[in-house]
Short mmCIF file of C-alpha atoms in Angstrom, two decimals:
data_model
loop_
_atom_site.label_atom_id
_atom_site.label_comp_id
_atom_site.label_asym_id
_atom_site.label_seq_id
_atom_site.Cartn_x
_atom_site.Cartn_y
_atom_site.Cartn_z
CA MET A 25 0.00 0.00 0.00
CA GLN A 26 2.84 2.41 0.71
CA LYS A 27 4.19 2.22 -2.81
CA LYS A 28 0.75 2.82 -4.28
CA THR A 29 0.42 6.00 -2.24
CA VAL A 30 3.95 7.34 -2.72
CA ILE A 31 4.81 6.43 -6.32
CA PRO A 32 1.83 8.24 -7.85
CA VAL A 33 2.76 11.36 -5.88
CA ILE A 34 6.29 11.23 -7.26
CA CYS A 35 5.09 10.58 -10.80
CA LEU A 36 2.60 13.43 -10.64
CA GLY A 37 5.36 15.64 -9.27
CA VAL A 38 7.59 15.15 -12.29
CA VAL A 39 8.16 18.57 -13.78
CA ALA A 40 10.17 17.20 -16.66
CA VAL A 41 11.36 13.67 -17.23
CA LEU A 42 14.31 14.45 -19.42
CA CYS A 43 15.59 10.96 -20.00
CA THR A 44 14.06 7.72 -18.86
CA ALA A 45 15.81 4.69 -20.21
CA PHE A 46 19.58 4.65 -20.24
CA ALA A 47 20.74 1.13 -19.45
CA ILE A 48 23.51 0.35 -17.04
CA PHE A 49 26.06 -1.82 -18.73
CA MET A 50 28.76 -4.07 -17.36
CA LEU A 51 32.17 -4.46 -18.90
CA ILE A 52 34.24 -7.49 -17.99
CA ARG A 53 37.68 -7.94 -19.52
CA PRO A 54 37.05 -10.67 -22.12
CA VAL A 55 38.57 -14.10 -21.57
CA PRO A 56 37.67 -17.47 -23.12
CA ALA A 57 34.47 -18.75 -21.50
CA ALA A 58 36.02 -22.11 -20.63
CA ALA A 59 38.99 -20.53 -18.91
CA HIS A 60 37.57 -17.55 -17.07
CA ASP A 61 40.16 -16.12 -14.67
CA PRO A 62 38.53 -14.93 -11.43
CA ASP A 63 41.50 -12.62 -10.87
CA LEU A 64 40.60 -10.49 -13.89
CA PRO A 65 38.73 -7.29 -12.98
CA THR A 66 35.01 -6.70 -13.10
CA LEU A 67 34.07 -3.16 -14.15
CA ILE A 68 30.63 -1.58 -14.13
CA LEU A 69 30.26 1.75 -15.95
CA TYR A 70 27.32 4.13 -15.94
CA GLU A 71 26.40 6.34 -18.86
CA GLY A 72 25.34 9.90 -18.16
CA PRO A 73 21.86 11.04 -19.18
CA GLN A 74 21.37 12.00 -22.82
CA THR A 75 20.35 15.49 -21.71
CA MET A 76 23.80 16.13 -20.23
CA ASP A 77 27.17 16.52 -21.89
CA THR A 78 30.32 14.91 -20.58
CA SER A 79 32.89 17.39 -19.27
CA GLN A 80 35.14 19.14 -21.77
CA SER A 81 37.76 19.85 -19.10
CA ALA A 82 38.80 16.25 -18.39
CA ARG A 83 38.67 12.84 -20.07
CA ILE A 84 38.98 9.64 -18.04
CA TRP A 85 39.46 6.05 -19.20
CA VAL A 86 39.28 2.90 -17.10
CA GLU A 87 40.79 -0.19 -18.73
CA GLY A 88 40.47 1.67 -22.03
CA HIS A 89 36.75 2.47 -21.57
CA GLU A 90 35.94 6.19 -21.45
CA LEU A 91 33.83 7.38 -18.53
CA PHE A 92 31.11 9.99 -18.48
CA VAL A 93 32.60 12.96 -16.56
CA TYR A 94 30.42 15.41 -14.61
CA ASP A 95 31.35 19.04 -13.97
CA VAL A 96 30.47 19.78 -10.33
CA MET A 97 30.37 23.04 -8.41
CA VAL A 98 33.23 23.89 -6.01
CA ASN A 99 34.45 27.05 -4.28
CA HIS A 100 37.98 28.21 -5.07
CA GLU A 101 37.73 31.61 -3.36
CA HIS A 102 38.14 30.36 0.24
CA ILE A 103 36.44 33.48 1.58
CA TRP A 104 32.82 34.18 2.45
CA ASN A 105 31.15 35.95 -0.43
CA SER A 106 27.39 35.75 -0.76
CA ASN A 107 27.59 36.38 -4.49
CA THR A 108 30.38 33.97 -5.37
CA ILE A 109 29.90 32.19 -8.70
CA PRO A 110 31.06 28.60 -8.18
CA SER A 111 33.95 27.11 -10.09
CA ARG A 112 33.69 23.68 -11.70
CA THR A 113 35.76 20.55 -11.28
CA PRO A 114 35.51 17.08 -12.91
CA MET A 115 33.98 14.06 -11.17
CA ALA A 116 33.37 10.49 -12.35
CA TYR A 117 32.40 7.16 -10.82
CA PHE A 118 32.23 3.43 -11.49
CA ASP A 119 32.06 0.09 -9.64
CA PHE A 120 34.77 -2.53 -9.77
CA GLU A 121 36.57 -5.49 -8.32
CA GLY A 122 40.17 -6.40 -9.12
CA GLU A 123 42.95 -4.15 -10.44
CA LEU A 124 42.31 -1.41 -12.98
CA LEU A 125 44.30 1.07 -15.04
CA ILE A 126 42.98 4.64 -14.91
CA GLU A 127 44.13 7.23 -17.47
CA ILE A 128 43.30 10.95 -17.47
CA GLU A 129 43.76 13.82 -19.88
CA VAL A 130 42.86 17.40 -18.88
CA PRO A 131 42.23 19.58 -21.96
CA GLY A 132 41.06 22.32 -19.57
CA LEU A 133 44.63 22.88 -18.35
CA ALA A 134 46.06 25.29 -20.88
CA GLN A 135 49.58 24.85 -19.53
CA GLY A 136 49.37 21.06 -19.71
CA ILE A 137 50.22 18.55 -16.99
CA ASN A 138 53.72 18.89 -15.62
CA GLU A 139 53.19 16.69 -12.58
CA ALA A 140 50.33 15.02 -10.73
CA LYS A 141 49.53 13.73 -7.25
CA ILE A 142 46.99 11.16 -6.14
CA LEU A 143 45.30 12.04 -2.86
CA PRO A 144 45.01 11.04 -0.13
CA SER A 145 48.71 10.47 0.33
CA ALA A 146 47.88 7.30 2.28
CA HIS A 147 47.12 5.56 -1.00
CA GLY A 148 50.83 5.65 -1.74
CA ILE A 149 50.18 5.93 -5.47
CA VAL A 150 52.80 7.58 -7.67
CA PRO A 151 51.18 8.26 -11.06
CA ARG A 152 52.92 8.27 -14.39
CA VAL A 153 52.75 11.54 -16.35
CA GLU A 154 53.58 11.31 -20.04
CA ASN A 155 52.40 13.33 -23.04
CA ASN A 156 49.84 15.23 -20.93
CA ARG A 157 48.26 11.99 -19.72
CA VAL A 158 48.19 10.75 -16.12
CA SER A 159 47.98 7.01 -15.53
CA PHE A 160 47.87 4.87 -12.40
CA THR A 161 46.37 1.62 -11.16
CA VAL A 162 43.93 0.99 -8.33
CA SER A 163 43.12 -2.29 -6.65
CA GLU A 164 40.82 -1.20 -3.83
CA PRO A 165 37.48 0.62 -3.91
CA GLY A 166 37.78 4.14 -2.57
CA PHE A 167 38.02 7.82 -3.39
CA TYR A 168 40.89 9.02 -5.58
CA THR A 169 41.55 12.72 -6.14
CA VAL A 170 44.04 13.77 -8.79
CA VAL A 171 45.72 17.18 -8.44
CA TYR A 172 47.73 18.66 -11.29
CA ASN A 173 50.75 20.95 -11.11
CA ASP A 174 50.34 21.27 -7.33
CA HIS A 175 47.20 23.36 -7.82
CA VAL A 176 43.54 22.67 -7.08
CA HIS A 177 42.29 23.92 -10.45
CA LEU A 178 40.38 21.04 -12.12
CA ALA A 179 41.33 18.58 -9.39
CA THR A 180 39.59 15.42 -10.51
CA HIS A 181 37.49 13.32 -8.13
CA ILE A 182 37.11 9.64 -8.99
CA PHE A 183 34.73 7.54 -6.90
CA ALA A 184 35.58 3.86 -7.33
CA ASN A 185 32.72 1.97 -5.70
CA PRO A 186 32.73 -1.66 -4.62
CA LEU A 187 30.42 -3.91 -6.61
CA GLU A 188 26.83 -3.45 -5.56
CA THR A 189 25.03 -6.34 -3.86
CA ASP A 190 21.41 -7.00 -2.95
CA VAL A 191 19.87 -4.47 -5.31
CA PRO A 192 16.27 -4.09 -4.13
CA ASP A 193 13.40 -5.54 -6.10
CA ARG A 194 11.69 -2.85 -8.15
CA ASP A 195 8.40 -4.73 -7.72
CA ASP A 196 8.57 -4.62 -3.93
CA PRO A 197 5.70 -2.37 -2.75
CA ASP A 198 8.04 -0.74 -0.21
CA VAL A 199 10.69 0.18 -2.81
CA ILE A 200 10.80 3.43 -4.77
CA PHE A 201 13.05 2.58 -7.71
CA ILE A 202 14.51 5.38 -9.83
CA ASP A 203 15.90 4.23 -13.17
CA PRO A 204 18.87 5.71 -15.01
CA GLY A 205 18.16 9.04 -16.66
CA HIS A 206 17.71 12.71 -15.80
CA TRP A 207 14.75 13.37 -13.54
CA THR A 208 13.26 16.53 -12.02
CA LEU A 209 10.94 15.57 -9.17
CA ASP A 210 9.05 17.11 -6.31
CA ALA A 211 10.34 16.24 -2.85
CA ILE A 212 10.54 12.48 -2.34
CA VAL A 213 9.00 11.81 1.07
CA LEU A 214 9.85 8.41 2.56
CA ASN A 215 7.63 6.66 5.07
CA SER A 216 8.50 3.98 7.62
CA GLY A 217 9.83 0.76 6.12
CA GLN A 218 10.48 2.21 2.67
CA THR A 219 13.62 2.02 0.52
CA LEU A 220 14.60 4.62 -2.06
CA TYR A 221 16.92 3.20 -4.72
CA ILE A 222 18.62 5.59 -7.15
CA SER A 223 20.19 3.64 -10.00
CA GLY A 224 23.68 4.31 -11.29
CA GLY A 225 23.35 6.59 -14.30
CA ALA A 226 20.48 8.53 -12.70
CA VAL A 227 20.71 12.27 -11.99
CA VAL A 228 17.81 13.36 -9.80
CA ASN A 229 16.98 17.05 -9.30
CA SER A 230 15.06 16.72 -6.05
CA ILE A 231 15.35 16.35 -2.29
CA VAL A 232 14.70 13.35 -0.04
CA VAL A 233 12.77 13.93 3.18
CA VAL A 234 12.43 11.46 6.05
CA ASP A 235 10.25 13.01 8.77
CA GLY A 236 8.93 11.06 11.75
CA ALA A 237 9.72 7.72 10.12
CA GLN A 238 11.73 4.64 11.03
CA ASP A 239 13.54 1.78 9.27
CA VAL A 240 14.16 3.74 6.07
CA THR A 241 16.91 3.08 3.50
CA ILE A 242 18.34 5.44 0.87
CA ARG A 243 20.80 3.77 -1.46
CA GLY A 244 22.11 3.21 -4.97
CA ARG A 245 24.87 4.56 -7.19
CA GLY A 246 23.06 7.56 -8.66
CA ILE A 247 23.28 11.29 -8.07
CA ILE A 248 21.05 13.78 -6.27
CA CYS A 249 21.79 17.15 -7.88
CA GLY A 250 20.66 20.65 -6.93
CA ALA A 251 21.92 22.49 -10.00
CA ASP A 252 18.37 23.36 -11.02
CA ARG A 253 18.04 25.78 -8.08
CA PRO A 254 19.88 29.03 -7.26
CA ALA A 255 21.77 29.28 -3.96
CA TRP A 256 19.49 29.55 -0.94
CA ASN A 257 20.45 33.19 -0.27
CA GLN A 258 19.58 34.48 -3.72
CA PRO A 259 16.33 36.44 -4.29
CA GLY A 260 13.31 34.17 -4.42
CA SER A 261 15.24 31.07 -3.41
CA TYR A 262 15.28 28.94 -0.24
CA ALA A 263 17.30 26.04 1.14
CA ARG A 264 16.68 22.61 -0.35
CA VAL A 265 18.63 19.95 1.53
CA PRO A 266 19.27 16.84 -0.64
CA ILE A 267 19.01 14.43 2.32
CA ASP A 268 16.90 15.83 5.14
CA ILE A 269 16.16 13.50 8.07
CA ARG A 270 14.02 14.75 10.94
CA SER A 271 12.79 13.12 14.15
CA SER A 272 13.36 9.66 12.72
CA ARG A 273 14.90 6.33 13.79
CA ASN A 274 17.03 3.64 12.22
CA ILE A 275 17.98 5.22 8.90
CA THR A 276 20.48 3.72 6.45
CA ALA A 277 22.13 5.57 3.57
CA GLU A 278 24.63 4.00 1.17
CA GLY A 279 26.38 4.63 -2.11
CA ILE A 280 24.79 7.79 -3.50
CA ILE A 281 26.41 11.05 -4.63
CA LEU A 282 25.23 14.53 -3.60
CA ILE A 283 26.36 17.43 -5.80
CA ASN A 284 25.49 21.06 -6.59
CA GLY A 285 23.00 21.42 -3.71
CA ASN A 286 22.03 24.96 -2.78
CA ALA A 287 22.62 24.66 1.01
CA TRP A 288 23.43 21.86 3.49
CA LYS A 289 23.91 18.43 1.96
CA PHE A 290 23.14 15.65 4.45
CA ASN A 291 21.16 16.80 7.46
CA SER A 292 19.88 14.83 10.46
CA PHE A 293 17.84 16.61 13.10
CA ASN A 294 16.68 15.16 16.42
CA SER A 295 17.05 11.61 15.13
CA ASP A 296 18.20 8.37 16.76
CA GLY A 297 20.05 5.70 14.82
CA LEU A 298 21.69 6.38 11.47
CA PHE A 299 24.33 4.50 9.49
CA ALA A 300 25.74 6.15 6.36
CA SER A 301 28.47 4.59 4.23
CA ASN A 302 30.07 5.28 0.86
CA ILE A 303 28.31 8.64 0.60
CA LYS A 304 30.01 11.15 -1.70
CA ILE A 305 29.38 14.86 -1.19
CA ILE A 306 30.74 17.79 -3.24
CA SER A 307 29.45 21.24 -2.29
CA GLY A 308 30.20 24.50 -4.04
CA ARG A 309 27.58 26.95 -2.80
CA GLN A 310 26.99 29.07 0.27
CA ASN A 311 26.40 27.27 3.59
CA GLY A 312 27.11 23.98 1.87
CA ASP A 313 27.85 21.91 5.00
CA GLY A 314 28.50 18.21 4.43
CA PHE A 315 27.22 15.92 7.19
CA THR A 316 25.45 18.17 9.69
CA PHE A 317 23.79 16.59 12.73
CA GLN A 318 21.72 18.55 15.24
CA SER A 319 20.64 17.01 18.55
CA CYS A 320 21.16 13.45 17.28
CA ARG A 321 22.00 10.14 18.94
CA ASN A 322 23.67 6.96 17.74
CA HIS A 323 24.86 8.17 14.34
CA HIS A 324 27.70 6.51 12.43
CA VAL A 325 29.25 7.72 9.17
CA ALA A 326 31.92 5.54 7.55
CA ASP A 327 33.91 5.24 4.31
CA SER A 328 32.66 8.47 2.79
CA PHE A 329 33.94 11.55 0.94
CA VAL A 330 33.07 15.16 1.75
CA ARG A 331 34.19 18.31 -0.11
CA THR A 332 32.40 21.41 1.12
CA TRP A 333 31.89 25.11 1.04
CA ASP A 334 31.39 25.39 4.82
CA ASP A 335 31.88 22.87 7.61
CA SER A 336 32.51 19.31 6.44
CA LEU A 337 31.52 17.29 9.53
CA VAL A 338 29.54 19.28 12.11
CA ILE A 339 27.57 18.58 15.28
CA LYS A 340 25.23 21.09 16.92
CA ASN A 341 22.34 21.21 19.39
CA TYR A 342 19.09 22.56 18.01
CA ALA A 343 16.44 20.61 19.95
CA GLY A 344 18.11 18.73 22.79
CA SER A 345 21.42 17.02 23.38
CA SER A 346 23.80 15.11 21.08
CA ARG A 347 25.61 11.89 21.94
CA ASP A 348 27.25 8.74 20.57
CA ILE A 349 28.22 9.97 17.11
CA THR A 350 31.13 8.52 15.14
CA PHE A 351 32.79 9.55 11.90
CA GLU A 352 35.43 7.13 10.63
CA ARG A 353 37.38 6.57 7.45
CA VAL A 354 36.12 9.80 5.90
CA GLN A 355 38.05 11.88 3.40
CA ILE A 356 37.55 15.64 3.74
CA TRP A 357 38.31 18.62 1.53
CA THR A 358 37.18 21.87 3.16
CA ASP A 359 37.15 24.90 0.86
CA LEU A 360 35.52 27.18 3.43
CA ALA A 361 35.04 26.95 7.22
CA GLN A 362 35.97 24.01 9.46
CA SER A 363 36.77 20.40 8.75
CA MET A 364 35.56 18.73 11.98
CA GLU A 365 33.45 21.06 14.10
CA ILE A 366 31.37 20.92 17.27
CA GLY A 367 29.35 24.13 17.58
CA TYR A 368 28.95 27.06 17.42
CA GLU A 369 25.26 26.52 18.17
CA THR A 370 25.29 24.24 21.23
CA ASN A 371 21.84 25.10 22.62
CA ARG A 372 19.79 26.62 19.86
CA GLY A 373 16.64 25.02 21.23
CA LEU A 374 17.04 26.45 24.77
CA THR A 375 17.18 22.98 26.33
CA ILE A 376 17.69 22.60 30.07
CA ASN A 377 21.17 21.14 30.79
CA PRO A 378 22.19 20.49 27.17
CA THR A 379 25.15 18.19 26.46
CA ILE A 380 27.29 17.04 23.55
CA SER A 381 29.12 13.86 24.50
CA ASN A 382 30.79 10.69 23.24
CA ILE A 383 31.77 12.04 19.83
CA THR A 384 34.51 10.30 17.82
CA PHE A 385 36.40 11.29 14.68
CA ARG A 386 38.61 8.33 13.72
CA ASP A 387 40.84 7.63 10.70
CA ILE A 388 39.97 10.90 9.00
CA HIS A 389 42.07 12.10 6.06
CA VAL A 390 41.90 15.82 5.24
CA LEU A 391 43.04 16.44 1.68
CA TYR A 392 42.84 20.24 1.89
CA ALA A 393 41.80 22.60 4.70
CA ASN A 394 41.66 26.05 3.13
CA HIS A 395 39.98 28.35 5.62
CA LYS A 396 39.33 27.82 9.34
CA PRO A 397 40.49 25.31 12.00
CA ILE A 398 40.69 21.64 11.12
CA ILE A 399 39.79 20.43 14.64
CA SER A 400 37.43 22.67 16.60
CA ILE A 401 34.97 22.96 19.47
CA HIS A 402 33.14 26.29 19.72
CA ASN A 403 30.75 26.38 22.66
CA SER A 404 28.93 29.65 22.19
CA ASP A 405 25.93 28.69 24.37
CA ASP A 406 25.68 26.84 27.70
CA ALA A 407 26.19 23.17 26.80
CA GLU A 408 28.41 20.73 28.69
CA ILE A 409 30.71 19.21 26.07
CA PHE A 410 32.73 16.15 27.11
CA ASN A 411 34.27 12.84 26.02
CA ILE A 412 35.36 13.93 22.55
CA LEU A 413 38.00 11.96 20.64
CA TRP A 414 40.00 12.68 17.49
CA GLU A 415 42.08 9.61 16.61
CA ASN A 416 44.47 9.07 13.72
CA ILE A 417 43.85 12.30 11.80
CA THR A 418 45.99 12.95 8.70
CA VAL A 419 46.13 16.27 6.86
CA ASP A 420 47.79 16.49 3.47
CA ASN A 421 47.49 20.26 3.03
CA ALA A 422 46.79 22.61 5.96
CA PHE A 423 46.37 25.85 4.03
CA MET A 424 44.09 27.74 6.42
CA ARG A 425 43.77 31.39 5.48
CA GLY A 426 40.97 32.31 7.87
CA ASP A 427 38.99 35.51 7.54
CA HIS A 428 41.63 37.97 6.36
CA GLY A 429 44.21 36.07 8.39
CA VAL A 430 42.04 35.60 11.50
CA ASN A 431 40.66 32.28 12.78
CA ASN A 432 43.10 30.17 10.78
CA GLU A 433 44.17 27.89 13.64
CA LEU A 434 44.99 24.21 13.40
CA ILE A 435 43.09 23.37 16.62
CA GLU A 436 40.64 25.63 18.42
CA PHE A 437 38.67 24.80 21.58
CA ASN A 438 36.95 27.82 23.08
CA MET A 439 33.89 29.35 24.69
CA ILE A 440 32.93 32.63 23.14
CA LYS A 441 29.70 34.49 22.45
CA THR A 442 29.06 35.12 18.76
CA HIS A 443 26.19 36.06 16.50
CA TRP A 444 25.39 32.31 16.46
CA SER A 445 24.77 32.31 20.22
CA THR A 446 21.24 31.75 21.50
CA VAL A 447 22.04 31.69 25.23
CA ARG A 448 23.74 35.01 25.97
CA ASP A 449 23.83 35.11 29.77
CA GLU A 450 25.11 31.62 30.67
CA TRP A 451 28.16 29.50 29.90
CA GLY A 452 28.80 25.80 29.68
CA SER A 453 32.09 23.89 29.75
CA ILE A 454 34.42 21.73 27.66
CA ARG A 455 36.27 18.80 29.24
CA ASP A 456 37.86 15.40 28.67
CA ILE A 457 39.06 15.92 25.11
CA THR A 458 41.67 13.74 23.40
CA ILE A 459 43.57 14.10 20.15
CA ASP A 460 45.56 10.90 19.66
CA GLY A 461 47.43 10.96 16.38
CA LEU A 462 47.50 14.13 14.25
CA THR A 463 49.85 14.23 11.26
CA VAL A 464 50.05 17.36 9.10
CA HIS A 465 52.17 16.80 6.02
CA ARG A 466 52.24 20.34 4.68
CA THR A 467 51.27 23.79 5.96
CA LEU A 468 50.66 27.00 4.06
CA ASP A 469 54.06 28.60 4.64
CA GLY A 470 55.97 25.71 6.17
CA SER A 471 55.42 26.92 9.73
CA VAL A 472 53.29 25.51 12.54
CA PRO A 473 49.78 27.06 12.58
CA MET A 474 48.54 28.49 15.87
CA SER A 475 46.11 26.67 18.18
CA ASN A 476 43.78 28.15 20.81
CA PHE A 477 42.53 26.69 24.12
CA TRP A 478 40.19 29.08 25.94
CA GLY A 479 37.76 28.70 28.83
CA ALA A 480 35.12 31.32 29.66
CA ASN A 481 35.69 32.10 33.36
CA GLU A 482 36.70 30.45 36.63
CA ASN A 483 33.42 28.51 36.83
CA HIS A 484 33.09 27.57 33.17
CA THR A 485 36.33 26.12 32.02
CA LEU A 486 38.12 24.13 29.36
CA GLU A 487 39.97 21.30 31.06
CA ASN A 488 41.57 17.88 30.63
CA VAL A 489 42.74 18.11 27.04
CA THR A 490 45.30 15.45 26.05
CA LEU A 491 47.32 15.71 22.84
CA ARG A 492 49.40 12.73 21.72
CA ASN A 493 51.49 11.86 18.68
CA ILE A 494 51.37 15.23 16.95
CA TYR A 495 53.53 15.58 13.82
CA ILE A 496 53.68 18.74 11.70
CA ASN A 497 55.82 19.09 8.57
CA GLY A 498 57.69 15.92 9.48
CA ASN A 499 58.55 17.03 13.04
CA ARG A 500 57.11 15.66 16.25
CA VAL A 501 55.54 18.37 18.41
CA THR A 502 56.13 17.70 22.12
CA THR A 503 55.36 21.00 23.85
CA LEU A 504 52.52 23.51 23.78
CA ARG A 505 55.05 26.13 22.77
CA GLU A 506 56.04 24.08 19.73
CA LEU A 507 52.34 23.77 18.93
CA ARG A 508 52.11 27.58 19.12
CA ALA A 509 49.25 27.09 21.57
CA HIS A 510 47.51 30.05 23.18
CA VAL A 511 46.08 28.92 26.53
CA ASN A 512 44.06 31.42 28.56
CA ASP A 513 43.61 31.59 32.34
CA TYR A 514 40.48 29.44 32.30
CA ALA A 515 41.94 26.44 30.46
CA PHE A 516 43.41 23.78 32.76
CA ASN A 517 45.35 20.56 32.34
CA ILE A 518 46.15 21.01 28.67
CA THR A 519 48.92 18.46 28.06
CA ILE A 520 50.89 17.24 25.09
CA GLU A 521 52.72 13.91 24.98
#
């Protein structure tokens, strides 16, 4: 019954079905049928919709098969500008198993390709550059970003998915199945027990809303795109969040790509129980936060990619407390604002005794941090913030420029009233914070960025902060002075080991 009530709404809400029947096709390296070698790779490619043109700035081949390349919005200004016109960068995706050769040409680079890097550095991949073509092999699913001539212009994002399993049955009454093609739809509202499946090769101009529901799944290999809408702060526009979860329980999200949205990208508000994996987010417009959770419990994000204009991973309190939230094995590229942020809004909903606790960031790889602090807690209301862990954090490029040179710290934990504050006359506290493993490979000018540790007053303090295994530009940092740490009179027991 649920499908019969929801599917007609979606179909009636189609403003324009631009393309409806592009088949997914699978390419397997040919071998004699009687002697099939299981070690040979399996490759699944997805055509782009007929209504869209492949990028003219980059061409990508996998095992000799050319991919469809999307141009996605990014922000290269690294300053707040409400009228910024986004830049574009190439993005492509496929599914595979085995070992594959990837080759790239970038006609959009007028000066040609002199050298290239594959990020994150943890991949350990050294590409070959010859005759303006980059080539390298991959053997594991993951996210591969190619940077040319040590510059972010036309940095190419390649999302190499694992092979998909257990594709839902399109005839299941609880499944909303979106085929390949280019679709413009009204909001897709999911009810309890439903699954939304977005096929590879689909580009969906819409938003997905889960409000007061439970046991909902959002999955597939396709794209949710907001390019059909102006930025939220432009005249006549408003925020349309691609994934918007509210007051819901037990939500699963897997595999999809979110691009060109006009505000936040993946929002969860006052919800309990979420698992998101292999989500890819690229944001190039104002207030384009990545994963943003407000007053949530028991949330887990793993094996995902986030490039944002604004905070990449952020936790706030808007309607109660937040607890038991984990981000792990996430790649981050932050063009504006903070990479891993708690705050500023820590009691927007005027809750009695608000808390943010048991938050973990583990095995995070920051490709670029271009604006504000990479690790931050900003308690601008009256919350008690405690038991926060950053573990095994790697930063390839710490290029923070801040706001005209201000607020460009590496680490910042503070209590300060700002225009984001709701509670003006009371303070909270920050305590029991650990950073265990922080490696910064390269900073903007080769020096150690500053860090700030500030309490509010003698009764509302920052205390018990432990820093271990800190390496910056190849050197181990063993003292707060070496960290260039500013510690005020209301911050206690700040230690580095």
